Amino acid sequence: MHEGVWSTVLGLFSLMTIAVLILPLSKRVKVPYTVLLALVGIIIGFLHGLLGITATDVGLHSQLFNSFQSFDLTSEIIFFVFLPVLIFEASLAIDVRKLLSDIRPILFLAVIGLFISTFLIGGAVYAVSGMGFVVCLLLGAILSATDPVAVVAIFKDLGAPKRLAILVEGESLFNDATAIVLFTILAAMIAGTAEADLVGGGITFLKVFVGGIVVGFVMAHVFSWVISKVKGIALVEVSLTISLAYLAFLFAEHYLHVSGVMAVVTAALVIGSHGRTSISGHGWELLQETWETLGFWANSLIFVLVGIAVPTILSLFGSDMWLTLGTILVVGFGARALLTHGILPVLSATGMCPPVNLGFRTVMWWGGLRGAVSLALALAFFENEAISQEKQDFVIVLVCAFVLFTLFVNATTVGKVMQAFGLDKLSKNDLAIRDRTVERALSEVAESIPAIAENNVVYGEVADQAVSGYGDRLKAIKASIEKQDPIDDDGWLKMGLLSVIGQERKHYLNDYSKGYVDPSSSKDLLSVADDILDSVKASGVQGYVTASEASLEFDWRFRIAMQLHRRLGLVGPLRNQLSNRWTRLRTTLAALTRIKKVGINDIQSLIDDKVSLLLVEFIDNRILRTEAALNALRAQYPGYANKVQTLHLDRIMLNQELSKYSDLYKDAIISTEIYTSLASAIGAREEASLVQPELDLGLDKLELVASVPLFEGVEKDKLRSIADLLKPQLIVPSEILCKAGEPGDCMYFISSGAIAVQTDGAPIILGSGDFFGEIALLKNAPRTATVVAESFCEVLILQSSDFAKLLSDNQAMKETIEKVAEQRMSN
Ligand code: CMP
């Protein structure tokens, strides 16, 4: 074997062994994992120098140290080996829907915020260091890229609002990309390969940023398509996503010179959302586990390797650098404070991002660690031969010192900051629930002890002792409950609602794992449940009402699908949206019904009696609204509704049948052969039930025209020419069709559904066969009333330019329309 290979294997896996074993250690000594990793790395680096080991020494320990040292951590290794894994893993879990709905504040913080921080740090360093301005700016850019991993992990532990976690995660992923692009532009200026040009720099920035997104988007779609072709072979599916992460980065960065980070972020987002539907259920579980493992390896190794390199880098630290380092620390944290405590509240005040309390903001500020990306950039600068040694040393030493500071000072004390704000404690409400849970469990266990003792031949006196032990604990917990500050009704209700949402999530996950709900709908359902959860946390009971109502509305994806249908005649997206809506409404209704029937009992024993009745009322209300939305859809597409219901029931029955066989098999009543044969027969039937029926939008023009009485009796040829002038359209409930006082350029014939004309008195309901919007065209005047859809409707639209033609060709029709209009105006 070639000598280098065994040495690499020795070094890599010894390091890996050390690194992963640090995780249990870090849990025991309660020091952040990454801090310990870096510490061990630094010790290894020092020992190597201390022991005076040379490259030619033999003996296992010398070979081991030499193999560690041979991992020359270059910027290319960080970029091409570590970053794709770390970024893909971090982005995979992000909910695209949530990311997009908060994209403005995220981009603001990640792009504008990074620029502000770059200029502040750069300017301050320039003032004290005597280095060139561009080098100082470059240092500022490198030091402004925050590493999200630590804060996100902390937020997760704290149960921080999901929206906030997305904001922080999104900010740090995007600001990595921004920093890299800015770095590349500035480094080229320093190396003399590019001119200092603000406009040109701006354009390059946009090109590289957007270019990366395009590369990631296209490649992820191609890979998703390939994955959909190998559906069912989980190993292949997962392996393909790993190739995607690396190839997307490589193509973007190396061949197309656009942002590799953005390419990987986008690719992971596409796989995590759209691509998810092409991956099998089992494949998805394996994919998550695999990526988690890969991310863990990459994180572990990179921190030890960075640690090993530290002694060498810090040996370049000159005494004249203290002032600059001090400046960087003050301005660096000052700039971050400006973002978290200055800009974020402004964004919240303008409604662009969720309100973030002072505690969270301070954690965001102090937890803004710098990590792998900052070091990789500094190393890339260090390796650039076109740049003078002095500048190289200046940048790498300061970056290294700053990263170490954030690691050893911030990461180890961020827990204290959380304590200071009480973020690590259970809230008063959580404490109350905890004590009640314990009370219930203890009394149930105590009651069951005699029976357990009898069944397990335990002597009576031993059992009695146990009962009295439980009795004492029960007394203590009751006393603690009595001492607690009373919680008001709203507090109890809020807790009850949080528990309801928790159960709702559990039902969605369960339905997904049983194959009753497709992956993309379940992701939507979970994400809506998270929205409601955030909203309850932020605004209590009112938040529940608002968010659960919002969940029934047609979201931006539906609106886009509708516009694609109306403007470009594309049917597919609208059809998908409608059938997804059906699945979501049905699943929500089923979950709520189950909670009302069963789950509510568990909650009721933990919260106040009076309040639990109110809670039931809230659930009932939501059930009613969801049912109404589902019925509206069913009324519009009864055939489709019946077909999907039948398939759904089939699937449930098949699952039940299978679980019966599996019980018999587990009890050894039927043999493996019989069970396998039964299971495969069910598998075949299940496959058939997975074929979703197509939703027919039912917008056939001639059929719609035939359903309007006004066109009855018109001969066939003429009907065809009338139909040519009309445009069929699907209208969704609550959609506004005319607004009083606005100009009108078309009129509507209703083929199916109902609309409400809002007049001064009670609204006037018009239904199938009626028409409206004629007055504005006849009188050439603004709309006389607002018209809103009451249900799903199919309408035929006649543009004002065709209105005169239709009327002049059809005298009888003209008279009818004019007569109706006169009558309406006189009302
Ligand atoms: P237009 O004024 O173009 O836009 C609003 C429409 O509401 C109007 O045309 C009529 O078609 C309809 N409308 C207005 N008032 C009444 C009414 N009293 N009864 C029924 N329909 C009405």
Coordinates of C-alpha atoms in Angstrom, one line a residue, residues 48-368:
H48 CA 2.9 18.2 18.2
G49 CA 5.2 21.2 18.6
L50 CA 5.9 20.4 22.2
L51 CA 7.0 16.8 21.6
G52 CA 9.2 18.0 18.8
I53 CA 8.1 15.2 16.5
T54 CA 9.6 15.4 13.0
A55 CA 8.2 14.0 9.8
T56 CA 10.7 11.1 9.7
D57 CA 10.0 9.8 13.2
V58 CA 8.7 6.3 13.5
G59 CA 6.7 4.7 16.3
L60 CA 2.9 4.8 16.5
H61 CA 2.5 8.0 18.4
S62 CA 4.8 10.0 16.1
Q63 CA 3.1 8.5 13.1
L64 CA -0.3 9.4 14.6
F65 CA 0.7 13.1 15.2
N66 CA 2.3 13.3 11.8
S67 CA -0.8 12.0 10.2
F68 CA -2.9 14.6 12.0
Q69 CA -0.6 17.3 10.9
S70 CA -0.7 16.1 7.3
F71 CA -4.3 17.2 7.1
D72 CA -3.5 20.6 5.7
L73 CA -6.7 22.4 6.2
T74 CA -6.9 24.4 3.0
S75 CA -9.8 26.7 2.0
E76 CA -10.5 24.3 -0.8
I77 CA -11.0 21.4 1.6
I78 CA -13.4 23.5 3.7
F79 CA -15.3 24.7 0.6
F80 CA -15.5 21.6 -1.5
V81 CA -15.5 18.9 1.2
F82 CA -17.1 20.4 4.3
L83 CA -19.4 23.2 3.2
P84 CA -21.7 21.3 0.9
V85 CA -22.5 18.8 3.7
L86 CA -22.9 21.4 6.4
I87 CA -25.1 23.8 4.2
F88 CA -27.2 21.1 2.6
E89 CA -27.9 19.6 6.0
A90 CA -28.8 22.9 7.6
S91 CA -31.1 23.9 4.7
L92 CA -32.8 20.6 4.3
A93 CA -34.9 21.0 7.4
I94 CA -36.0 24.5 6.5
D95 CA -39.6 24.9 5.7
V96 CA -39.6 26.7 2.3
R97 CA -43.1 28.0 2.7
K98 CA -42.1 29.8 5.9
L99 CA -38.8 30.9 4.5
L100 CA -40.5 32.5 1.5
S101 CA -43.1 34.2 3.7
D102 CA -40.3 35.9 5.6
I103 CA -37.9 36.3 2.8
R104 CA -37.9 40.1 3.0
P105 CA -36.6 40.5 6.6
I106 CA -34.2 37.5 6.0
L107 CA -32.7 39.1 2.9
F108 CA -32.6 42.4 4.6
L109 CA -30.6 41.1 7.6
A110 CA -28.5 38.8 5.4
V111 CA -27.6 41.3 2.7
I112 CA -28.1 44.8 3.9
G113 CA -27.2 43.8 7.5
L114 CA -24.0 42.1 6.3
F115 CA -23.0 45.2 4.3
I116 CA -23.6 47.5 7.3
S117 CA -21.6 45.2 9.5
T118 CA -18.8 44.9 6.9
F119 CA -18.5 48.7 6.5
L120 CA -18.6 49.3 10.3
I121 CA -15.9 46.8 11.1
G122 CA -13.9 47.7 8.0
G123 CA -14.0 51.4 8.8
A124 CA -13.0 50.9 12.4
V125 CA -10.1 48.6 11.5
Y126 CA -8.9 51.0 8.9
A127 CA -8.9 53.8 11.5
V128 CA -6.7 51.9 13.9
S129 CA -4.5 49.5 11.9
G130 CA -2.9 51.4 9.1
M131 CA -3.9 48.7 6.7
G132 CA -5.4 49.5 3.2
F133 CA -9.1 50.2 3.2
V134 CA -10.1 47.3 0.9
V135 CA -8.2 44.8 3.1
C136 CA -10.0 46.2 6.1
L137 CA -13.4 45.8 4.3
L138 CA -12.5 42.3 3.4
L139 CA -11.8 41.5 7.0
G140 CA -15.1 43.1 7.9
A141 CA -17.0 40.9 5.4
I142 CA -15.3 37.7 6.7
L143 CA -16.1 38.6 10.3
S144 CA -19.7 39.4 9.6
A145 CA -20.8 35.9 8.4
T146 CA -22.5 34.3 11.4
D147 CA -22.6 30.6 11.9
P148 CA -26.1 29.5 12.7
V149 CA -25.6 26.1 14.1
A150 CA -25.2 27.2 17.8
V151 CA -28.1 29.6 18.0
V152 CA -30.4 27.3 16.2
A153 CA -29.6 24.5 18.5
I154 CA -30.2 26.7 21.5
F155 CA -33.5 28.0 20.1
K156 CA -34.6 24.4 19.5
D157 CA -34.0 23.5 23.1
L158 CA -35.9 26.6 24.3
G159 CA -38.9 25.9 22.1
A160 CA -38.5 29.3 20.5
P161 CA -41.1 30.3 17.9
K162 CA -40.5 28.4 14.7
R163 CA -40.7 31.6 12.7
L164 CA -37.9 33.1 14.7
A165 CA -35.8 30.0 14.2
I166 CA -36.3 30.3 10.5
L167 CA -35.4 33.9 10.5
V168 CA -32.1 33.3 12.3
E169 CA -31.3 30.2 10.2
G170 CA -32.2 31.9 6.9
E171 CA -30.2 34.9 7.9
S172 CA -27.0 33.0 8.6
L173 CA -27.2 30.8 5.5
F174 CA -27.8 33.7 3.2
N175 CA -25.3 35.9 5.0
D176 CA -22.6 33.2 4.4
A177 CA -23.3 33.4 0.7
T178 CA -23.3 37.2 0.8
A179 CA -20.0 37.3 2.7
I180 CA -18.4 34.9 0.2
V181 CA -19.4 36.9 -2.8
L182 CA -18.3 40.1 -1.2
F183 CA -15.0 38.5 -0.2
T184 CA -14.4 37.3 -3.8
I185 CA -14.9 40.7 -5.2
L186 CA -12.8 42.4 -2.6
A187 CA -10.0 39.8 -2.8
A188 CA -9.8 40.3 -6.6
M189 CA -9.4 44.0 -6.0
I190 CA -6.6 43.5 -3.5
A191 CA -4.8 41.0 -5.8
G192 CA -5.1 43.6 -8.5
T193 CA -7.2 41.4 -10.9
A194 CA -10.2 43.7 -10.6
E195 CA -10.8 47.4 -10.4
A196 CA -12.5 49.0 -7.4
D197 CA -15.9 49.7 -9.0
L198 CA -19.0 50.1 -6.9
V199 CA -21.6 49.6 -9.7
G200 CA -19.7 46.8 -11.4
G201 CA -19.3 45.2 -8.0
G202 CA -23.0 45.4 -7.3
I203 CA -23.8 43.8 -10.6
T204 CA -21.3 41.0 -10.1
F205 CA -22.8 40.5 -6.7
L206 CA -26.3 40.1 -8.0
K207 CA -25.1 37.8 -10.9
V208 CA -23.3 35.5 -8.5
F209 CA -26.0 35.4 -5.9
V210 CA -28.9 34.8 -8.3
G211 CA -26.7 32.6 -10.6
G212 CA -26.2 30.3 -7.6
I213 CA -29.9 30.1 -7.0
V214 CA -30.6 29.2 -10.6
V215 CA -27.9 26.4 -10.7
G216 CA -29.2 24.9 -7.4
F217 CA -32.8 25.1 -8.6
V218 CA -32.2 23.5 -12.0
M219 CA -29.9 20.7 -10.7
A220 CA -32.2 19.9 -7.8
H221 CA -35.1 19.5 -10.3
V222 CA -33.1 17.3 -12.6
F223 CA -32.1 15.1 -9.6
S224 CA -35.7 15.0 -8.3
W225 CA -36.8 13.8 -11.7
V226 CA -34.1 11.1 -11.6
I227 CA -35.0 10.2 -8.1
S228 CA -38.7 9.9 -9.0
K229 CA -37.7 7.3 -11.6
V230 CA -36.0 5.1 -9.0
K231 CA -38.8 5.4 -6.5
G232 CA -38.6 2.8 -3.8
I233 CA -34.9 2.2 -3.7
A234 CA -34.1 4.2 -0.7
L235 CA -30.3 3.7 -0.8
V236 CA -30.2 5.1 -4.3
E237 CA -32.5 8.0 -3.5
V238 CA -30.4 9.1 -0.5
S239 CA -27.1 8.7 -2.3
L240 CA -28.3 10.8 -5.2
T241 CA -29.0 13.7 -2.8
I242 CA -25.4 13.5 -1.5
S243 CA -24.1 13.7 -5.1
L244 CA -26.4 16.6 -5.7
A245 CA -25.0 18.6 -2.7
Y246 CA -21.4 18.2 -3.9
L247 CA -22.1 18.5 -7.6
A248 CA -24.3 21.6 -7.2
F249 CA -21.5 23.3 -5.2
L250 CA -18.8 22.3 -7.6
F251 CA -20.7 23.3 -10.8
A252 CA -21.7 26.6 -9.4
E253 CA -18.4 27.6 -7.8
H254 CA -15.8 26.0 -10.0
Y255 CA -17.3 25.9 -13.5
L256 CA -19.9 28.7 -13.6
H257 CA -18.3 31.0 -11.0
V258 CA -21.5 31.7 -9.2
S259 CA -22.3 31.2 -5.6
G260 CA -21.9 27.6 -4.5
V261 CA -23.5 28.3 -1.1
M262 CA -26.6 29.6 -2.7
A263 CA -26.7 26.6 -5.1
V264 CA -26.5 24.2 -2.3
V265 CA -29.0 26.1 -0.1
T266 CA -31.5 26.2 -3.1
A267 CA -30.9 22.6 -4.0
A268 CA -31.6 21.5 -0.4
L269 CA -34.7 23.6 -0.2
V270 CA -36.0 22.1 -3.4
I271 CA -35.3 18.6 -2.3
G272 CA -36.9 19.3 1.1
S273 CA -40.1 20.6 -0.4
H274 CA -40.9 19.8 -4.0
G275 CA -38.4 16.9 -4.3
R276 CA -39.9 15.3 -1.2
T277 CA -42.8 14.1 -3.2
S278 CA -40.5 12.1 -5.5
I279 CA -38.8 10.3 -2.6
S280 CA -40.4 7.2 -1.0
G281 CA -41.5 7.4 2.7
H282 CA -38.8 5.0 3.8
G283 CA -36.3 6.9 1.6
W284 CA -37.2 10.1 3.4
E285 CA -36.5 8.7 6.8
L286 CA -33.2 7.2 5.7
L287 CA -32.3 10.5 4.0
Q288 CA -32.9 12.5 7.2
E289 CA -30.8 10.0 9.3
T290 CA -28.0 9.9 6.7
W291 CA -27.8 13.7 6.5
E292 CA -27.8 14.1 10.2
T293 CA -24.9 11.6 10.5
L294 CA -23.0 13.3 7.7
G295 CA -23.5 16.7 9.2
F296 CA -22.3 15.4 12.6
W297 CA -19.2 14.0 11.0
A298 CA -18.4 17.2 9.1
N299 CA -19.0 19.4 12.1
S300 CA -16.9 17.2 14.4
L301 CA -14.0 16.9 12.1
I302 CA -13.9 20.5 11.0
F303 CA -13.7 21.9 14.6
V304 CA -10.8 19.5 15.5
L305 CA -9.0 20.3 12.3
V306 CA -9.4 24.0 12.9
G307 CA -8.1 23.5 16.5
I308 CA -5.0 21.7 15.2
A309 CA -4.2 24.6 12.9
V310 CA -4.7 27.3 15.6
P311 CA -1.2 27.1 17.3
T312 CA 0.6 27.7 13.9
I313 CA -1.7 30.6 13.0
L314 CA -1.6 32.3 16.3
S315 CA 2.2 32.1 16.3
L316 CA 1.9 34.9 13.7
F317 CA 0.1 37.1 16.2
G318 CA 2.1 40.3 16.7
S319 CA 1.9 42.5 19.8
D320 CA 0.8 45.4 17.5
M321 CA -2.4 43.5 16.7
W322 CA -4.0 43.8 20.2
L323 CA -5.5 47.2 19.4
T324 CA -7.0 46.0 16.2
L325 CA -8.3 42.8 17.8
G326 CA -9.9 44.9 20.6
T327 CA -11.5 47.2 18.0
I328 CA -12.8 44.2 16.0
L329 CA -14.4 42.8 19.1
V330 CA -16.0 46.0 20.1
V331 CA -17.2 47.0 16.7
G332 CA -18.0 43.5 15.6
F333 CA -20.4 43.0 18.5
G334 CA -21.6 46.6 18.2
A335 CA -22.6 46.0 14.6
R336 CA -24.4 42.8 15.5
A337 CA -26.2 44.7 18.3
L338 CA -27.2 47.3 15.7
L339 CA -28.9 44.5 13.7
T340 CA -30.5 42.6 16.6
H341 CA -31.4 45.6 18.8
G342 CA -31.7 48.4 16.3
I343 CA -32.9 47.0 12.9
L344 CA -34.9 43.9 14.1
P345 CA -37.3 46.0 16.3
V346 CA -37.9 48.3 13.3
L347 CA -38.7 45.4 11.1
S348 CA -41.0 44.0 13.7
A349 CA -42.7 47.4 14.1
T350 CA -43.4 47.6 10.4
G351 CA -44.8 44.1 10.5
M352 CA -42.0 42.6 8.3
C353 CA -41.0 40.1 10.9
P354 CA -42.4 38.6 14.1
P355 CA -42.0 40.5 17.3
V356 CA -38.8 39.2 19.0
N357 CA -38.5 39.9 22.7
L358 CA -35.4 41.3 24.3
G359 CA -34.3 38.0 25.7
F360 CA -34.3 36.3 22.3
R361 CA -32.7 39.3 20.6
T362 CA -29.9 39.2 23.2
V363 CA -29.4 35.5 22.6
M364 CA -29.3 36.2 18.8
W365 CA -26.7 38.9 19.4
W366 CA -24.4 37.1 21.8
G367 CA -24.9 33.7 20.1
G368 CA -23.8 35.1 16.7

